[in-house]
Amino acid sequence: MPFSSAERALLLGGHQIGPRVIARLEQLGIEDLDTLAGQQIEPLVGLIADMLHAPCWRASPHARTAIGNAIAIARAARERTP
């Protein structure tokens, strides 16, 4: 099941996070903020690059920033949840 509409809206509010970034996460089976919060930037960017057969994803500062921001949002949301 993909990110809920509330989680999607929260992620889309993040800098450099667009629908395609969220789609890539969902393609990897990361479909909620709690799962995303447990990820690390570099391995996740590497998995996406491998999945897409696109080494440019691995080398892209924009991709790393987007994934890092998404992870930060997920971690902040997890800290706010009792």
Short mmCIF file of C-alpha atoms in Angstrom, two decimals:
data_model
loop_
_atom_site.label_atom_id
_atom_site.label_comp_id
_atom_site.label_asym_id
_atom_site.label_seq_id
_atom_site.Cartn_x
_atom_site.Cartn_y
_atom_site.Cartn_z
CA MET A 1 0.00 0.00 0.00
CA PRO A 2 1.51 3.37 -0.98
CA PHE A 3 2.11 6.31 1.34
CA SER A 4 -1.12 7.67 2.81
CA SER A 5 -2.35 10.96 1.40
CA ALA A 6 -1.27 12.73 4.61
CA GLU A 7 2.23 11.22 4.45
CA ARG A 8 2.49 12.03 0.75
CA ALA A 9 1.49 15.66 1.40
CA LEU A 10 4.07 15.90 4.19
CA LEU A 11 6.82 14.55 1.91
CA LEU A 12 5.81 16.77 -1.02
CA GLY A 13 6.24 19.77 1.27
CA GLY A 14 9.93 18.92 1.57
CA HIS A 15 12.61 20.65 -0.46
CA GLN A 16 13.33 18.88 -3.78
CA ILE A 17 10.89 16.03 -3.05
CA GLY A 18 8.49 15.49 -5.91
CA PRO A 19 6.05 12.79 -6.97
CA ARG A 20 8.77 10.84 -8.79
CA VAL A 21 10.94 10.63 -5.70
CA ILE A 22 7.97 9.26 -3.77
CA ALA A 23 7.21 6.83 -6.60
CA ARG A 24 10.80 5.54 -6.50
CA LEU A 25 10.52 4.92 -2.76
CA GLU A 26 7.25 3.07 -3.25
CA GLN A 27 8.79 0.97 -6.03
CA LEU A 28 11.34 -0.20 -3.46
CA GLY A 29 8.55 -1.16 -1.05
CA ILE A 30 9.03 1.86 1.21
CA GLU A 31 5.41 2.88 1.65
CA ASP A 32 5.20 4.57 5.04
CA LEU A 33 7.14 7.15 7.02
CA ASP A 34 8.16 4.70 9.72
CA THR A 35 9.93 2.47 7.19
CA LEU A 36 11.48 5.50 5.49
CA ALA A 37 12.75 6.83 8.83
CA GLY A 38 14.87 3.71 9.25
CA GLN A 39 16.74 4.21 5.98
CA GLN A 40 20.15 5.76 5.24
CA ILE A 41 20.75 8.15 2.33
CA GLU A 42 23.58 6.50 0.41
CA PRO A 43 22.29 2.92 0.42
CA LEU A 44 18.82 4.10 -0.56
CA VAL A 45 20.11 6.27 -3.42
CA GLY A 46 22.19 3.28 -4.56
CA LEU A 47 19.16 0.98 -4.54
CA ILE A 48 17.16 3.45 -6.61
CA ALA A 49 20.04 3.89 -9.08
CA ASP A 50 20.36 0.12 -9.44
CA MET A 51 16.61 -0.33 -9.83
CA LEU A 52 16.50 2.30 -12.59
CA HIS A 53 19.78 1.18 -14.19
CA ALA A 54 20.67 4.87 -13.89
CA PRO A 55 24.12 5.60 -12.44
CA CYS A 56 23.29 9.29 -12.70
CA TRP A 57 20.92 8.82 -9.76
CA ARG A 58 23.81 7.63 -7.59
CA ALA A 59 25.97 10.60 -8.61
CA SER A 60 23.26 13.25 -8.38
CA PRO A 61 23.51 15.75 -5.51
CA HIS A 62 19.85 16.59 -6.16
CA ALA A 63 18.84 12.94 -5.65
CA ARG A 64 20.84 12.68 -2.42
CA THR A 65 19.32 15.92 -1.15
CA ALA A 66 15.78 14.81 -2.00
CA ILE A 67 16.22 11.41 -0.34
CA GLY A 68 17.96 12.97 2.67
CA ASN A 69 15.15 15.47 3.09
CA ALA A 70 12.53 12.72 2.81
CA ILE A 71 14.31 10.66 5.48
CA ALA A 72 14.59 13.74 7.74
CA ILE A 73 10.85 14.43 7.39
CA ALA A 74 10.06 10.80 8.20
CA ARG A 75 12.31 10.83 11.27
CA ALA A 76 10.81 14.10 12.51
CA ALA A 77 7.30 12.67 12.07
CA ARG A 78 8.30 9.54 13.99
CA GLU A 79 9.62 11.66 16.88
CA ARG A 80 6.32 13.57 17.06
CA THR A 81 4.25 10.38 17.17
CA PRO A 82 3.73 9.08 20.71
#
